[in-house]
Coordinates of C-alpha atoms in Angstrom, one line a residue:
Chain A
X126 CA -8.5 -7.5 -34.8
X127 CA -8.3 -6.0 -38.2
X128 CA -4.9 -6.1 -38.0
X129 CA -4.6 -9.4 -36.9
X130 CA -6.6 -10.9 -39.4
X131 CA -4.8 -9.1 -42.3
X132 CA -1.3 -11.0 -41.5
X133 CA -1.4 -14.0 -43.9
X134 CA -0.2 -16.7 -41.6
X135 CA -2.8 -15.6 -38.9
X136 CA -5.3 -16.4 -40.9
X137 CA -4.4 -19.9 -41.4
X138 CA -3.7 -20.2 -38.1
X139 CA -7.1 -19.1 -37.2
X140 CA -8.5 -21.3 -39.5
X141 CA -6.4 -24.3 -38.0
X142 CA -7.8 -23.4 -34.9
X143 CA -11.1 -23.3 -35.6
X144 CA -10.9 -26.7 -37.0
X145 CA -9.1 -28.1 -34.0
X146 CA -11.0 -26.5 -31.4
X147 CA -14.2 -27.9 -33.1
X148 CA -12.7 -31.4 -33.5
X149 CA -10.7 -31.7 -30.2
X150 CA -13.4 -31.6 -27.9
X151 CA -15.7 -33.9 -30.0
X152 CA -13.6 -36.8 -29.9
X153 CA -12.0 -36.2 -26.4
X154 CA -15.5 -36.7 -24.7
X155 CA -15.6 -40.4 -25.8
X156 CA -12.0 -40.8 -24.2
X157 CA -13.2 -38.9 -20.6
X158 CA -16.2 -41.4 -20.7
X159 CA -13.6 -44.3 -21.1
X160 CA -11.3 -43.0 -18.8
X161 CA -8.5 -42.8 -21.6
X162 CA -8.0 -38.8 -21.0
X163 CA -4.1 -39.7 -21.6
X164 CA -3.9 -42.0 -24.8
X165 CA -4.2 -38.6 -27.2
X166 CA -0.7 -37.7 -25.2
X167 CA 0.7 -41.1 -26.3
X168 CA -0.5 -40.8 -29.8
X169 CA 1.3 -37.6 -30.2
X170 CA 4.6 -39.3 -29.0
X171 CA 4.5 -41.7 -32.0
X172 CA 3.1 -39.1 -34.4
X173 CA 6.9 -37.1 -33.6
X174 CA 8.3 -40.2 -34.8
X175 CA 5.9 -39.7 -37.9
X176 CA 7.3 -36.2 -38.4
X177 CA 10.5 -37.1 -38.0
X178 CA 10.5 -39.7 -40.6
X179 CA 8.9 -37.1 -42.7
X180 CA 11.5 -34.4 -42.4
X181 CA 14.3 -36.9 -43.3
X182 CA 12.7 -38.5 -46.4
X183 CA 11.3 -35.5 -47.5
X184 CA 8.1 -36.1 -47.3
X185 CA 5.3 -34.3 -46.1
X186 CA 5.3 -34.4 -42.3
X187 CA 1.6 -34.7 -41.9
X188 CA 1.3 -37.5 -43.9
X189 CA 3.8 -39.4 -42.4
X190 CA 2.6 -38.2 -38.9
X191 CA -0.7 -39.2 -39.5
X192 CA 0.5 -42.8 -40.8
X193 CA 2.5 -43.4 -37.7
X194 CA -0.3 -42.2 -35.3
X195 CA -3.0 -44.1 -37.0
X196 CA -1.0 -47.5 -37.0
X197 CA 0.0 -47.0 -33.5
X198 CA -3.8 -46.2 -32.4
X199 CA -4.8 -49.4 -34.1
X200 CA -2.0 -51.5 -32.5
X201 CA -2.8 -49.8 -28.8
X202 CA -6.9 -50.8 -29.2
X203 CA -5.7 -54.4 -30.0
X204 CA -3.5 -55.1 -27.3
X205 CA -6.0 -53.4 -25.0
X206 CA -8.6 -55.8 -26.1
X207 CA -6.1 -58.5 -26.0
X208 CA -5.4 -58.8 -22.2
X209 CA -5.5 -57.3 -19.1
X210 CA -1.8 -58.2 -18.0
X211 CA 1.1 -56.1 -19.3
X212 CA -1.4 -53.8 -21.7
X213 CA -0.2 -51.0 -19.8
X214 CA 3.9 -51.7 -20.2
X215 CA 3.2 -51.9 -23.7
X216 CA 1.6 -48.7 -24.4
X217 CA 4.4 -47.3 -22.6
X218 CA 6.9 -48.8 -24.8
X219 CA 5.2 -47.6 -27.7
X220 CA 4.9 -44.1 -26.6
X221 CA 8.1 -43.5 -25.4
X222 CA 9.9 -45.4 -28.0
X223 CA 8.1 -42.9 -30.4
X224 CA 8.9 -39.6 -28.7
X225 CA 12.6 -41.0 -28.4
X226 CA 12.6 -41.9 -32.0
X227 CA 11.2 -39.1 -33.2
X228 CA 13.7 -36.9 -31.3
X229 CA 17.2 -39.1 -32.5
X230 CA 15.6 -39.2 -35.9
X231 CA 14.9 -35.3 -36.3
X232 CA 18.4 -34.8 -35.3
X233 CA 19.7 -36.5 -38.7
X234 CA 17.4 -34.1 -40.5
X235 CA 18.9 -30.8 -41.9
X236 CA 15.7 -29.0 -40.3
X237 CA 16.2 -30.7 -37.3
X238 CA 17.2 -27.5 -35.3
X239 CA 16.2 -27.4 -31.6
X240 CA 13.9 -24.6 -32.8
X241 CA 12.5 -26.7 -35.3
X242 CA 11.7 -29.5 -32.8
X243 CA 10.0 -26.9 -30.5
X244 CA 7.5 -25.8 -32.8
X245 CA 6.0 -29.3 -33.4
X246 CA 6.3 -30.3 -29.7
X247 CA 4.7 -26.7 -28.4
X248 CA 3.0 -25.5 -31.8
X249 CA 3.4 -22.3 -33.3
X250 CA 1.3 -19.8 -35.8
X251 CA 4.1 -19.8 -38.4
X252 CA 4.4 -23.3 -39.3
X253 CA 0.6 -23.8 -41.0
X254 CA 1.2 -24.1 -45.0
X255 CA -1.3 -23.2 -47.3
X256 CA -1.3 -27.0 -48.4
X257 CA -1.6 -27.8 -45.0
X258 CA -4.6 -26.2 -44.4
X259 CA -6.6 -27.9 -47.4
X260 CA -5.6 -31.5 -45.6
X261 CA -6.4 -30.0 -42.0
X262 CA -10.1 -29.1 -43.3
X263 CA -10.3 -32.5 -45.2
X264 CA -9.2 -34.4 -42.1
X265 CA -11.5 -32.4 -39.7
X266 CA -14.5 -32.8 -42.1
X267 CA -13.7 -36.8 -41.8
X268 CA -13.7 -36.7 -37.9
X269 CA -16.5 -34.9 -37.3
X270 CA -18.6 -36.7 -39.8
X271 CA -17.3 -40.0 -38.5
X272 CA -18.1 -38.8 -35.3
X273 CA -21.2 -37.6 -35.6
X274 CA -22.6 -41.0 -37.4
X275 CA -21.0 -43.2 -35.1
X276 CA -21.5 -40.9 -31.9
X277 CA -25.0 -43.4 -30.4
X278 CA -22.8 -46.3 -30.7
X279 CA -19.5 -44.9 -29.2
X280 CA -21.5 -43.4 -26.7
X281 CA -23.2 -47.0 -26.0
X282 CA -19.7 -48.6 -26.4
X283 CA -17.9 -46.1 -23.9
X284 CA -20.6 -46.2 -21.6
X285 CA -21.0 -49.9 -20.7
X286 CA -18.6 -52.3 -22.9
X287 CA -20.0 -55.5 -21.4
X288 CA -23.4 -54.6 -22.1
X289 CA -22.6 -53.6 -25.5
X290 CA -20.9 -57.2 -26.2
X291 CA -24.2 -58.7 -24.9
X292 CA -26.6 -57.1 -27.2
X293 CA -23.9 -57.6 -30.0
X294 CA -22.6 -54.2 -30.7
X295 CA -19.0 -54.5 -32.8
X296 CA -17.3 -53.5 -29.9
X297 CA -13.7 -53.9 -31.0
X298 CA -14.5 -51.8 -34.5
X299 CA -16.0 -49.3 -32.7
X300 CA -12.9 -49.1 -30.3
X301 CA -10.6 -49.2 -33.3
X302 CA -12.3 -46.3 -35.2
X303 CA -12.5 -43.9 -31.8
X304 CA -8.5 -44.8 -31.5
X305 CA -8.3 -44.1 -35.2
X306 CA -10.3 -40.5 -35.0
X307 CA -8.2 -39.7 -31.8
X308 CA -4.7 -40.4 -34.0
X309 CA -6.3 -38.0 -37.1
X310 CA -7.2 -35.2 -34.2
X311 CA -3.8 -35.4 -33.0
X312 CA -2.6 -34.4 -36.4
X313 CA -4.7 -32.1 -37.5
X314 CA -4.2 -30.3 -33.9
X315 CA -0.4 -30.8 -34.5
X316 CA 0.6 -27.4 -36.1
X317 CA -1.4 -25.2 -33.9
X318 CA -1.4 -26.5 -30.4
X319 CA 1.5 -29.2 -30.7
X320 CA 2.4 -32.6 -30.3
X321 CA 2.8 -32.4 -26.5
X322 CA -0.1 -30.3 -25.7
X323 CA -2.8 -31.8 -28.2
X324 CA -4.4 -34.3 -25.5
X325 CA -5.0 -31.1 -23.4
X326 CA -7.2 -29.6 -25.8
X327 CA -9.4 -32.9 -26.3
X328 CA -9.4 -33.5 -22.7
X329 CA -9.8 -29.6 -20.6
X330 CA -13.0 -28.4 -22.4
X331 CA -14.4 -31.6 -21.4
X332 CA -13.5 -31.4 -17.8
X333 CA -15.0 -27.7 -18.1
X334 CA -18.4 -28.8 -19.8
X335 CA -18.8 -31.7 -17.5
X336 CA -19.4 -29.2 -14.5
X337 CA -22.2 -27.2 -16.5
X338 CA -23.7 -30.3 -18.5
X339 CA -26.5 -32.3 -17.6
X340 CA -26.8 -34.5 -20.5
X341 CA -24.5 -36.1 -22.9
X342 CA -25.3 -34.0 -25.7
X343 CA -25.3 -30.6 -23.8
X344 CA -21.6 -32.0 -22.6
X345 CA -20.7 -32.3 -26.1
X346 CA -22.3 -29.0 -27.0
X347 CA -20.7 -26.9 -23.9
X348 CA -17.2 -28.7 -24.7
X349 CA -17.1 -27.3 -28.4
X350 CA -17.8 -24.1 -27.2
X351 CA -15.1 -23.9 -24.7
X352 CA -12.6 -25.8 -27.2
X353 CA -13.5 -23.2 -29.7
X354 CA -13.0 -20.4 -27.8
X355 CA -9.7 -21.7 -26.0
X356 CA -8.3 -22.5 -29.8
X357 CA -9.1 -19.3 -31.5
X358 CA -8.6 -17.0 -28.4
X359 CA -4.9 -18.2 -27.8
X360 CA -3.9 -18.3 -31.2
X361 CA -5.3 -14.6 -31.3
X362 CA -3.4 -13.9 -28.0
X363 CA 0.0 -15.6 -28.9
X364 CA 0.5 -13.1 -31.5
X365 CA 0.3 -9.7 -30.0
X366 CA 2.0 -11.9 -26.8
X367 CA 4.7 -13.5 -29.1
X368 CA 4.0 -16.8 -26.9
X369 CA 4.2 -20.3 -28.5
X370 CA 0.2 -21.0 -29.6
X371 CA -0.4 -24.3 -28.1
X372 CA 0.7 -23.2 -24.6
X373 CA -1.2 -20.3 -24.8
X374 CA -4.3 -22.5 -26.1
X375 CA -4.0 -24.6 -23.5
X376 CA -3.6 -22.1 -20.8
X377 CA -6.4 -20.4 -22.0
X378 CA -8.6 -23.7 -21.7
X379 CA -7.3 -24.4 -18.4
X380 CA -8.4 -20.6 -17.1
X381 CA -11.6 -21.5 -18.3
X382 CA -12.1 -24.6 -16.5
X383 CA -10.8 -22.8 -13.6
X384 CA -13.4 -20.0 -13.8
X385 CA -16.4 -22.4 -14.6
X386 CA -15.7 -24.5 -11.5
X387 CA -15.6 -21.6 -9.5
X388 CA -18.8 -20.3 -11.0
X389 CA -20.6 -23.5 -10.9
X390 CA -19.4 -23.7 -7.4
X391 CA -20.8 -20.5 -6.0
X392 CA -24.1 -21.2 -7.7
X393 CA -24.5 -24.6 -6.4
X394 CA -24.0 -23.0 -2.9
X395 CA -26.2 -20.4 -3.3
X396 CA -29.0 -22.7 -5.0
X397 CA -28.3 -25.3 -2.6
X398 CA -29.0 -22.9 0.1
X399 CA -32.6 -21.5 -1.3
X400 CA -34.1 -24.9 -1.8
X401 CA -36.4 -27.1 0.4
X402 CA -36.4 -30.7 0.9
X403 CA -39.7 -32.7 1.4
X404 CA -40.0 -34.9 4.3
X405 CA -38.8 -38.3 3.1
X406 CA -41.5 -41.0 2.3
X407 CA -41.0 -44.7 1.3
X408 CA -42.9 -44.6 -1.6
X409 CA -42.1 -43.1 -5.0
X410 CA -44.4 -40.7 -6.5
X411 CA -45.5 -42.0 -10.3
X412 CA -48.3 -42.8 -12.3
X413 CA -49.7 -45.4 -9.5
X414 CA -48.6 -43.8 -6.0
X415 CA -52.2 -42.4 -5.9
X416 CA -51.0 -39.0 -5.7
X417 CA -52.4 -36.7 -8.0
X418 CA -50.1 -35.2 -10.5
X419 CA -50.2 -31.5 -11.3
X420 CA -48.2 -29.1 -14.3
X421 CA -45.9 -27.0 -12.3
X422 CA -44.0 -24.6 -14.7
X423 CA -42.0 -27.2 -16.8
X424 CA -42.7 -29.9 -14.7
X425 CA -45.0 -32.2 -12.7
X426 CA -45.2 -31.8 -8.8
X427 CA -47.6 -34.3 -6.7
X428 CA -49.9 -33.2 -4.4
X429 CA -48.8 -35.1 -1.0
X430 CA -51.1 -34.3 1.7
X431 CA -51.7 -30.8 0.4
X432 CA -48.1 -30.3 -0.2
X433 CA -46.5 -29.8 -3.8
X434 CA -43.8 -32.9 -4.4
X435 CA -41.2 -32.4 -7.3
X436 CA -38.7 -34.8 -7.7
X437 CA -35.3 -33.6 -7.4
X438 CA -32.2 -36.1 -7.4
X439 CA -32.6 -38.6 -5.0
X440 CA -35.1 -36.6 -2.9
X441 CA -38.2 -34.5 -3.6
X442 CA -38.4 -30.6 -3.3
X443 CA -41.3 -29.1 -1.6
X444 CA -42.5 -27.0 -3.9
X445 CA -45.5 -25.0 -1.6
X446 CA -48.8 -25.5 -0.4
X447 CA -51.4 -26.9 -2.9
X448 CA -55.1 -25.1 -3.0
X449 CA -57.8 -27.2 -4.7
X450 CA -56.8 -25.9 -8.6
X451 CA -55.0 -23.0 -7.7
X452 CA -51.3 -23.3 -6.7
X453 CA -49.8 -20.9 -4.4
X454 CA -45.9 -21.0 -4.9
X455 CA -44.2 -18.3 -6.6
X456 CA -43.0 -18.5 -10.3
X457 CA -46.2 -20.8 -11.0
X458 CA -47.8 -19.9 -14.3
X459 CA -51.5 -19.8 -13.2
X460 CA -54.1 -21.8 -15.2
X461 CA -52.2 -24.9 -15.9
X462 CA -53.0 -26.9 -13.0
X463 CA -55.9 -29.0 -11.9
X464 CA -56.3 -31.3 -8.9
X465 CA -58.0 -33.9 -11.4
X466 CA -55.4 -36.4 -12.3
X467 CA -57.0 -36.4 -16.3
X468 CA -54.7 -34.7 -19.0
X469 CA -52.4 -33.3 -16.3
X470 CA -50.7 -36.4 -15.5
X471 CA -49.4 -36.1 -19.2
X472 CA -46.0 -37.9 -18.9
X473 CA -46.6 -40.3 -16.2
X474 CA -49.5 -41.8 -17.5
X475 CA -49.1 -44.8 -20.0
X476 CA -50.5 -48.3 -21.3
X477 CA -49.7 -49.4 -17.5
X478 CA -52.0 -47.1 -16.0
X479 CA -54.6 -48.7 -14.0
X480 CA -56.7 -49.3 -11.0
X481 CA -54.2 -49.4 -7.9
X482 CA -54.2 -52.6 -6.2
Chain B
X1301 CA -28.1 -57.9 -39.3
X1302 CA -31.2 -59.8 -38.8
X1303 CA -30.5 -63.6 -38.3
X1304 CA -31.3 -66.1 -41.2
X1305 CA -34.5 -68.1 -41.2
X1306 CA -34.8 -70.2 -38.0
X1307 CA -34.2 -73.8 -38.4
X1308 CA -37.6 -75.8 -38.3
X1309 CA -37.8 -77.3 -34.7
X1310 CA -39.8 -80.0 -33.4
X1311 CA -42.7 -78.8 -31.5
X1312 CA -41.8 -79.5 -28.1
X1313 CA -38.4 -76.9 -28.4
X1314 CA -40.6 -74.8 -29.9
X1315 CA -41.3 -72.5 -27.2
X1316 CA -37.7 -73.0 -25.8
X1317 CA -35.9 -70.0 -25.2
X1318 CA -32.7 -70.9 -23.6
X1319 CA -31.4 -74.6 -23.7
X1320 CA -27.9 -75.8 -22.4
X1321 CA -26.6 -79.1 -22.3
X1322 CA -23.9 -80.7 -20.6
X1323 CA -22.5 -77.6 -20.8
X1324 CA -19.4 -76.4 -18.6
X1325 CA -18.0 -72.8 -18.1
X1326 CA -14.8 -71.6 -17.1
X1327 CA -11.1 -70.4 -17.9
X1328 CA -9.3 -73.7 -19.0
X1329 CA -7.8 -74.8 -16.3
X1330 CA -10.9 -76.3 -14.3
X1331 CA -14.2 -75.2 -15.2
X1332 CA -16.6 -72.7 -12.5
X1333 CA -19.6 -74.4 -13.4
X1334 CA -19.8 -77.8 -14.9
X1335 CA -22.3 -80.2 -16.6
X1336 CA -25.2 -78.0 -16.8
X1337 CA -28.8 -79.1 -18.3
X1338 CA -31.1 -76.5 -18.1
X1339 CA -33.9 -75.3 -20.3
X1340 CA -36.1 -72.6 -20.0
X1341 CA -38.9 -71.8 -22.0
X1342 CA -41.0 -68.8 -22.9
X1343 CA -43.2 -67.2 -20.0
X1344 CA -41.2 -68.8 -17.4
X1345 CA -40.1 -66.4 -14.5
X1346 CA -36.7 -68.2 -13.2
X1347 CA -34.4 -67.2 -10.4
X1348 CA -30.9 -68.6 -10.1
X1349 CA -30.1 -68.6 -6.8
X1350 CA -27.1 -69.5 -4.7
X1351 CA -24.5 -68.2 -2.5
X1352 CA -21.4 -65.9 -3.7
X1353 CA -18.9 -67.4 -5.8
X1354 CA -21.3 -70.6 -6.3
X1355 CA -21.2 -70.2 -10.1
X1356 CA -24.7 -68.1 -10.8
X1357 CA -22.9 -65.1 -12.4
X1358 CA -20.9 -67.4 -14.6
X1359 CA -24.0 -69.1 -15.6
X1360 CA -25.8 -65.9 -16.7
X1361 CA -22.4 -64.8 -18.5
X1362 CA -22.5 -68.1 -20.2
X1363 CA -26.3 -67.8 -21.5
X1364 CA -25.0 -64.4 -22.7
X1365 CA -21.8 -65.5 -24.7
X1366 CA -19.8 -63.4 -22.2
X1367 CA -17.4 -65.8 -21.2
X1368 CA -15.6 -69.1 -22.4
X1369 CA -17.5 -72.5 -22.8
X1370 CA -15.3 -75.4 -22.5
X1371 CA -17.9 -78.1 -23.1
X1372 CA -21.3 -79.0 -24.0
X1373 CA -23.9 -77.0 -26.1
X1374 CA -26.0 -73.5 -25.7
X1375 CA -29.1 -73.1 -27.7
X1376 CA -30.7 -69.7 -27.9
X1377 CA -34.0 -69.6 -29.8
X1378 CA -33.6 -72.9 -31.3
X1379 CA -29.8 -71.7 -32.9
X1380 CA -26.8 -72.8 -31.5
X1381 CA -25.6 -69.8 -29.7
X1382 CA -22.3 -69.7 -32.0
X1383 CA -24.4 -69.2 -34.9
X1384 CA -26.8 -66.6 -33.3
X1385 CA -26.6 -63.1 -33.9
X1386 CA -29.6 -61.3 -33.2
X1387 CA -28.7 -60.4 -29.5
X1388 CA -31.0 -57.9 -28.8
X1389 CA -33.5 -60.9 -28.4
X1390 CA -31.8 -61.4 -25.0
X1391 CA -32.3 -58.3 -22.6
X1392 CA -29.2 -57.9 -20.2
X1393 CA -29.5 -55.9 -16.9
X1394 CA -26.4 -55.9 -15.4
X1395 CA -25.6 -55.7 -11.8
X1396 CA -24.2 -52.0 -11.7
X1397 CA -24.5 -50.1 -9.1
X1398 CA -23.3 -46.4 -10.9
X1399 CA -24.2 -45.7 -14.2
X1400 CA -22.0 -43.5 -16.6
X1401 CA -20.0 -42.2 -13.8
X1402 CA -17.4 -40.6 -16.4
X1403 CA -19.4 -38.1 -18.1
X1404 CA -23.1 -36.8 -17.1
X1405 CA -25.7 -38.4 -19.1
X1406 CA -29.4 -38.3 -18.9
X1407 CA -31.7 -41.4 -18.0
X1408 CA -33.3 -41.4 -21.5
X1409 CA -29.6 -41.0 -23.4
X1410 CA -28.6 -44.5 -21.4
X1411 CA -32.0 -46.0 -22.1
X1412 CA -31.9 -45.0 -25.8
X1413 CA -28.2 -47.0 -26.3
X1414 CA -30.8 -50.1 -25.4
X1415 CA -32.5 -49.2 -29.0
X1416 CA -29.2 -49.4 -31.1
X1417 CA -29.2 -53.2 -31.4
X1418 CA -32.8 -53.0 -33.1
X1419 CA -31.6 -50.3 -35.8
X1420 CA -29.0 -51.2 -38.2
X1421 CA -25.1 -50.1 -38.5
X1422 CA -25.6 -46.4 -39.1
X1423 CA -29.3 -45.8 -38.3
X1424 CA -30.3 -43.1 -36.3
X1425 CA -33.3 -43.1 -33.6
X1426 CA -36.5 -42.7 -35.2
X1427 CA -39.8 -41.4 -33.8
X1428 CA -41.1 -44.6 -33.3
X1429 CA -37.8 -45.7 -31.5
X1430 CA -38.3 -42.5 -29.2
X1431 CA -41.4 -43.7 -28.3
X1432 CA -40.4 -47.1 -27.4
X1433 CA -37.3 -45.7 -25.2
X1434 CA -40.0 -43.4 -23.8
X1435 CA -42.5 -46.2 -23.1
X1436 CA -39.7 -48.4 -21.5
X1437 CA -39.0 -45.3 -19.3
X1438 CA -42.5 -45.7 -18.4
X1439 CA -43.0 -49.0 -17.4
X1440 CA -40.3 -49.1 -15.2
X1441 CA -42.0 -45.8 -13.5
X1442 CA -39.3 -43.3 -14.6
X1443 CA -41.2 -41.4 -17.6
X1444 CA -40.9 -38.1 -15.3
X1445 CA -37.5 -38.5 -14.8
X1446 CA -36.5 -39.1 -18.6
X1447 CA -34.5 -35.8 -18.6
X1448 CA -32.9 -36.4 -15.1
X1449 CA -28.8 -37.0 -15.1
X1450 CA -28.4 -40.7 -14.3
X1451 CA -25.6 -39.7 -11.4
X1452 CA -28.3 -37.9 -9.0
X1453 CA -30.7 -40.9 -9.1
X1454 CA -30.9 -43.4 -5.9
X1455 CA -29.6 -46.8 -6.8
X1456 CA -32.8 -48.3 -7.1
X1457 CA -33.9 -46.1 -9.7
X1458 CA -30.6 -46.2 -11.5
X1459 CA -31.6 -49.8 -11.4
X1460 CA -34.4 -49.7 -12.9
X1461 CA -32.9 -47.4 -15.7
X1462 CA -30.9 -50.3 -16.8
X1463 CA -33.9 -52.3 -17.1
X1464 CA -35.8 -49.7 -19.3
X1465 CA -32.5 -49.7 -21.2
X1466 CA -32.7 -53.5 -21.8
X1467 CA -36.6 -53.0 -22.7
X1468 CA -36.4 -50.6 -25.2
X1469 CA -34.4 -53.2 -27.3
X1470 CA -37.7 -55.7 -27.0
X1471 CA -36.2 -58.4 -25.9
X1472 CA -38.0 -61.6 -25.9
X1473 CA -36.3 -62.7 -22.4
X1474 CA -34.6 -60.4 -19.6
X1475 CA -31.8 -61.8 -17.9
X1476 CA -31.2 -59.7 -14.7
X1477 CA -27.9 -59.8 -12.7
X1478 CA -28.8 -59.5 -8.7
X1479 CA -31.5 -56.8 -9.3
X1480 CA -32.0 -56.6 -5.7
X1481 CA -28.2 -56.0 -4.7
X1482 CA -27.9 -52.8 -2.5
X1483 CA -31.4 -51.6 -2.8
X1484 CA -33.5 -50.8 0.2
X1485 CA -36.5 -52.4 1.6
X1486 CA -39.0 -49.5 -0.3
X1487 CA -37.2 -49.3 -3.3
X1488 CA -37.2 -53.6 -3.4
X1489 CA -41.0 -53.3 -3.7
X1490 CA -40.9 -50.7 -6.3
X1491 CA -38.5 -53.0 -8.4
X1492 CA -41.3 -55.9 -7.9
X1493 CA -44.0 -53.9 -8.8
X1494 CA -42.1 -52.9 -12.2
X1495 CA -41.2 -56.9 -12.8
X1496 CA -44.9 -57.2 -12.0
X1497 CA -45.8 -55.4 -14.9
X1498 CA -43.7 -57.0 -17.1
X1499 CA -44.7 -60.5 -16.2
X1500 CA -48.5 -59.2 -17.4
X1501 CA -46.6 -58.5 -20.8
X1502 CA -45.7 -62.2 -20.9
X1503 CA -41.8 -60.8 -20.6
X1504 CA -39.3 -64.2 -19.6
X1505 CA -37.0 -63.2 -16.9
X1506 CA -34.2 -64.9 -15.6
X1507 CA -33.0 -63.6 -12.5
X1508 CA -29.8 -64.2 -10.9
X1509 CA -29.7 -63.2 -7.4
X1510 CA -28.4 -64.6 -4.4
X1511 CA -31.6 -63.3 -2.1
X1512 CA -35.0 -63.9 -3.2
X1513 CA -36.8 -61.3 -1.0
X1514 CA -39.4 -59.3 -2.4
X1515 CA -39.1 -61.0 -5.8
X1516 CA -40.2 -64.4 -4.8
X1517 CA -43.8 -64.3 -5.2
X1518 CA -43.2 -63.4 -8.9
X1519 CA -41.3 -66.8 -9.5
X1520 CA -42.7 -69.9 -11.7
X1521 CA -39.3 -71.5 -11.1
X1522 CA -36.1 -71.8 -8.6
X1523 CA -32.7 -73.2 -10.1
X1524 CA -30.2 -73.4 -7.1
X1525 CA -26.8 -73.3 -8.0
X1526 CA -24.0 -74.2 -5.9
X1527 CA -20.2 -75.3 -5.9
X1528 CA -20.4 -75.1 -9.7
X1529 CA -23.6 -77.5 -10.3
X1530 CA -27.2 -77.2 -10.1
X1531 CA -28.4 -78.6 -7.1
X1532 CA -32.0 -78.2 -7.3
X1533 CA -34.5 -77.1 -10.0
X1534 CA -38.4 -77.2 -9.8
X1535 CA -41.1 -74.8 -8.5
X1536 CA -41.5 -72.8 -5.6
X1537 CA -43.9 -74.9 -4.3
X1538 CA -41.3 -77.6 -4.7
X1539 CA -38.6 -75.6 -3.3
X1540 CA -40.6 -74.6 -0.2
X1541 CA -41.5 -78.3 0.6
X1542 CA -38.0 -79.0 0.4
X1543 CA -36.8 -76.4 2.6
X1544 CA -39.1 -77.4 5.1
X1545 CA -38.6 -81.5 4.4
X1546 CA -34.8 -80.5 5.4
X1547 CA -35.8 -78.4 8.0
X1548 CA -37.5 -81.8 9.5
X1549 CA -34.1 -83.7 10.2
X1550 CA -32.2 -82.4 13.2
X1551 CA -29.0 -82.6 11.0
X1552 CA -30.5 -79.9 9.2
X1553 CA -27.8 -77.3 10.2
X1554 CA -25.6 -77.8 7.1
X1555 CA -28.1 -79.6 4.6
X1556 CA -30.4 -76.8 4.9
X1557 CA -27.8 -74.2 3.6
X1558 CA -28.3 -75.0 0.0
X1559 CA -32.0 -74.2 -0.2
X1560 CA -32.1 -71.7 2.6
X1561 CA -31.8 -68.5 1.0
X1562 CA -31.5 -66.3 4.1
X1563 CA -28.7 -68.8 5.1
X1564 CA -26.9 -68.2 2.0
X1565 CA -26.2 -64.8 2.9
X1566 CA -23.4 -65.8 5.3
X1567 CA -22.1 -68.4 2.8
X1568 CA -19.0 -68.5 0.8
X1569 CA -17.8 -71.7 -1.9
X1570 CA -16.0 -73.1 1.0
X1571 CA -18.7 -72.9 3.6
X1572 CA -21.4 -75.4 1.3
X1573 CA -21.3 -78.7 2.2
X1574 CA -21.7 -80.5 -1.2
X1575 CA -24.7 -83.0 -0.4
X1576 CA -26.7 -85.3 -2.3
X1577 CA -29.6 -83.7 -4.4
X1578 CA -33.0 -84.3 -2.2
X1579 CA -35.7 -85.5 -4.1
X1580 CA -38.9 -86.2 -2.4

């Protein structure tokens, strides 16, 4: 590892990997939520045209790629907002026009060798320049701050666009901001992951995180963790293995996804065998159901005919027999319970609590 | 973000929440719903009923400004809907069988989105906002499910999450699209109890539904929409009386369709026989 860090380009590549591994899943979760998982791929195609223009004209390819991708992002979002009919086809025209234009223009540049093209398409640890790194750090900061600031609103719009419109949230501006964030992420990830594989780093860590998370914020945290492990791990592995960094990163992300799927699958099976479901009853336990609520470890149980019922998914779990004041089941913290629905009703009581009619 | 000072209103219209005058909604060629005059006042619990395809959802979307108005005026809280920007005053509960199927989210996270229109452009939820979110979940009887992932909740519970989301915006009127559709009988009663609690809190409600079911006892007014027009508008008692009235006719087989909610279940727009509005 020390050996690895002492190599100059490796240091730069690892820093770039840290940046990419953080921001790509952060933006990606909203794309997954909006069911637009593949849009980042299309923006990568268009960014290639930007890179080509930069190489031919002698401008920094990062800048031209950023301009091309952001313009494409805004146009795509406007097209999506305008109509239902041929928006899909319009996207295809933009995406394939972008990559075809990129390949043709790059062949006219003096540095347009196939090897050079491969670096942009699939990533290489050798290509990150020192000046690039400052630009990437700046852009990554911009992406994370914007995403953090707008997170509740981006979530609301992606969750239910019609509702967001009905209550007056600025739906189109938020969607355009998300598209621009996606385009910027594409450019930040261009060097290490490559334009054809960027989308994977936005989506695959999220696919894995959705298997373990139980909330949106949890899902975001897990996705960033998976993203960081894949990007930093992939870059570190690509040096000794002498493989393209982009491919290595994505394979690692996919491997993480598969391992997570297997582990959660096995755990669900073991857990499913262990839990007892209570008999079904038409009413729902709550503040007004008439059954005393008792604290049981970290949650509330309801005493139903002497049995403890705990809400779990769409049903109630059987949490053992309730003895006055002292619940029996294993793993219970003693001394927390009482049969009187006084202070123990805790979270279920509220202004609506009253006599049952 | 808040709307400008309200235009002074005459006393008669002061408690008017929504008012439609000669309004038609649709898409260019041929409106789906035409020439609607409807005024809803504060404290009313109005059911908009009608068979599928009758135009009742179009009417509701028209109130919310989600579709195209081709004629007439829509006035919200005394302001023309084009100039009305404080949309959080309208609480919308959409018809949704599943919530956030694409990514995991807790009931609390979903309900918190309902608070956003009340907190400026870049604001975050503060302690008071969190309390309002918690209270909204409590009103719908889901306080103990705040941290539960929504896709694991039952259909009726998901429906109540959507109601809580609307409540978090502290709206003055709740507009609900088919709250009972796809909810089993037991959960319909839980839902009716929830709405009961809202009635106690003087929330104005507009409930769009194709069957009155468990909600019937809450209503102060029933509006029947069929064939793109309003066919009946009156109290539940008048509705019942008229339904009975129609049943007295021996050729009632077709006439009772528009007034009998039971019959409407099997009705499509083509089955409806447009007949004259019957006044006692």
